[in-house]
Amino acid sequence: MKFGGTSVGNLDKINNVANIVENEVKNNKLIVVLSAMAGVTNNMQNYLDQINSDEEIENDLVLTSGESVTIGLLSAILKKRNIKSIPLLGWQIPILTDRNHKKAKILNINKKRIEEFFKNYDVIVLAGFQGVNVDGYITSLGRGGSDTTAVAIASAIKAERCDIYTDVKGVYSADPNIVPEAKKISKMAFEEMLEMSSTGAKVLHTRSVELAMKNNLVLQVLSSSNKTSGTLIVDEKKLIEKEIVSGVSYSKNESKITISGIPDKPGISANIFGLLADKNINVDMIVQNISQDGISANITFTVPSSEINLATSVLENNLDDIKYKSLKTDENVSKISVIGMGMMSQSGVAQKMFKTLANNSINILAISTSEIKISVLIDERYTNVAVKSLHEAYNLREKKWVQLGRFSKIID
Ligand code: ADP
Ligand code: ASP
Ligand code: MG
């Protein structure tokens, strides 16, 4: 079980988590992964920003500190209820990661140690979001990374399922905070969830979905304050019905770079994107075209907003090599995506997306697609209108059912 920041946001909420754990531990031994209290990791990041700290070891130590508090409090509450519980930090298992501070990858989890703890305890309360690298220093897994801790540990012990408790009742057809009429999805494929997370639906950390898919570990997203069933995320083969479009997501965390007037010859893209890859910069959407003079090319692409400064300095430092005429950046863009497994075998899905945006006078700046996703880049100001109108266009909102004798009917 994993509980996110809002689910452990104060003592009342931690007591509520203790109730859920107390109920479950009657039947099973449990690993309970916790986040820091909501807002705490942001506060820690603010402190680090104020002192302009670029010390990787110190930064990850400070960033991951909030989780110590919540695991300590929950375990103490459980012990008062006579439940055999032990709070553990990442290094105590250990959750071994690479040296990539701030976005460390888990390399290995020692299953034997977990089994040893289970000889003496019924509940392990484990700090999410943190690991320890091969040099013995604390690392963090990237913001929202507690989900990944939970999935990694569940995979390591070959758990039957990993339950992610959060502040919404499941995964919805769009962020319920933007589209109140969004529908809770009862079952979806790993691939769909992966596309949703990676295009902005922060309800699950992208890497947690990747890992669950790799290990074929069923995930459930559910509410910690409401006892209704959540969303199951399963292998595609277990889906009876594949929705053409199951969700709409958005991300405001991307920025656009346009470089124009590059001499058009083979190898320019390989050169530019090679330089960016060398600096570990993730490039997402790419549009390349020939400029009006027919001899030079323009390339537009997106990078995470957090990497825009690094990306521009890499390009500026290599001006002599790339030989472009101008470089423009735009941080006020937003990526809107529609996702669905059934899209693979259906035509006209993209056309509907483009038409809906056009009807709302929203201009498309770039497009990218996969088998089960279409993404467009637009002006950030139109994010909400775009998400809401696409949600409506694909008819995703919660349907109302009325009883008609023995049958029921949907009213739109
Ligand atoms: P936690 O602190 O429990 O990890 P997060 O804030 O990381 O919770 O994730 C839950 C939030 O994800 C919700 O409050 C919701 O606003 C947001 N969200 C974005 N897209 C979706 C979606 N498609 N379905 C459900 N929640 C979504
Ligand atoms: N506390 C960390 C964060 O806020 C990890 C998490 O909540 O998943 O990013
Ligand atoms: Mg989260």
Tab-separated table of C-alpha atoms in Angstrom, residues 1-3 7-8 13-34 74-75 77-79 81 83-86 122-126 165 224 227:
chain	number	residue	atom	x	y	z
A	1	MET	CA	0.000	0.000	0.000
A	2	LYS	CA	1.190	3.516	-0.737
A	3	PHE	CA	-0.281	6.709	0.686
A	7	SER	CA	-3.404	11.154	2.627
A	8	VAL	CA	-0.801	11.784	5.367
A	13	LYS	CA	-5.198	11.700	8.190
A	14	ILE	CA	-2.329	9.550	9.480
A	15	ASN	CA	-4.778	8.066	12.001
A	16	ASN	CA	-7.088	7.319	9.090
A	17	VAL	CA	-4.206	5.525	7.326
A	18	ALA	CA	-3.633	3.564	10.552
A	19	ASN	CA	-7.292	2.459	10.411
A	20	ILE	CA	-6.870	1.154	6.860
A	21	VAL	CA	-3.634	-0.630	7.815
A	22	GLU	CA	-5.157	-2.090	10.994
A	23	ASN	CA	-8.002	-3.527	8.983
A	24	GLU	CA	-5.740	-5.050	6.328
A	25	VAL	CA	-3.112	-6.467	8.679
A	26	LYS	CA	-5.706	-8.878	10.058
A	27	ASN	CA	-5.259	-10.851	6.824
A	28	ASN	CA	-1.807	-9.976	5.495
A	29	LYS	CA	1.628	-8.753	6.406
A	30	LEU	CA	2.059	-5.353	4.829
A	31	ILE	CA	4.584	-2.937	3.430
A	32	VAL	CA	3.176	0.577	3.704
A	33	VAL	CA	5.006	3.202	1.661
A	34	LEU	CA	4.450	6.841	2.654
A	74	LEU	CA	2.401	6.181	11.490
A	75	SER	CA	4.566	3.450	12.974
A	77	ILE	CA	0.440	5.092	16.094
A	78	LEU	CA	0.364	1.467	14.901
A	79	LYS	CA	2.474	0.353	17.887
A	81	ARG	CA	-2.604	-0.221	18.660
A	83	ILE	CA	0.495	-3.801	15.792
A	84	LYS	CA	4.075	-5.003	15.274
A	85	SER	CA	5.397	-2.239	13.062
A	86	ILE	CA	8.833	-0.900	12.086
A	122	ASP	CA	3.778	-7.475	10.608
A	123	VAL	CA	4.004	-4.027	9.066
A	124	ILE	CA	7.003	-2.329	7.470
A	125	VAL	CA	6.376	1.411	7.144
A	126	LEU	CA	8.764	2.476	4.406
A	165	TYR	CA	-4.088	5.507	-2.117
A	224	SER	CA	-7.780	6.994	1.159
A	227	LYS	CA	-14.268	3.298	0.463
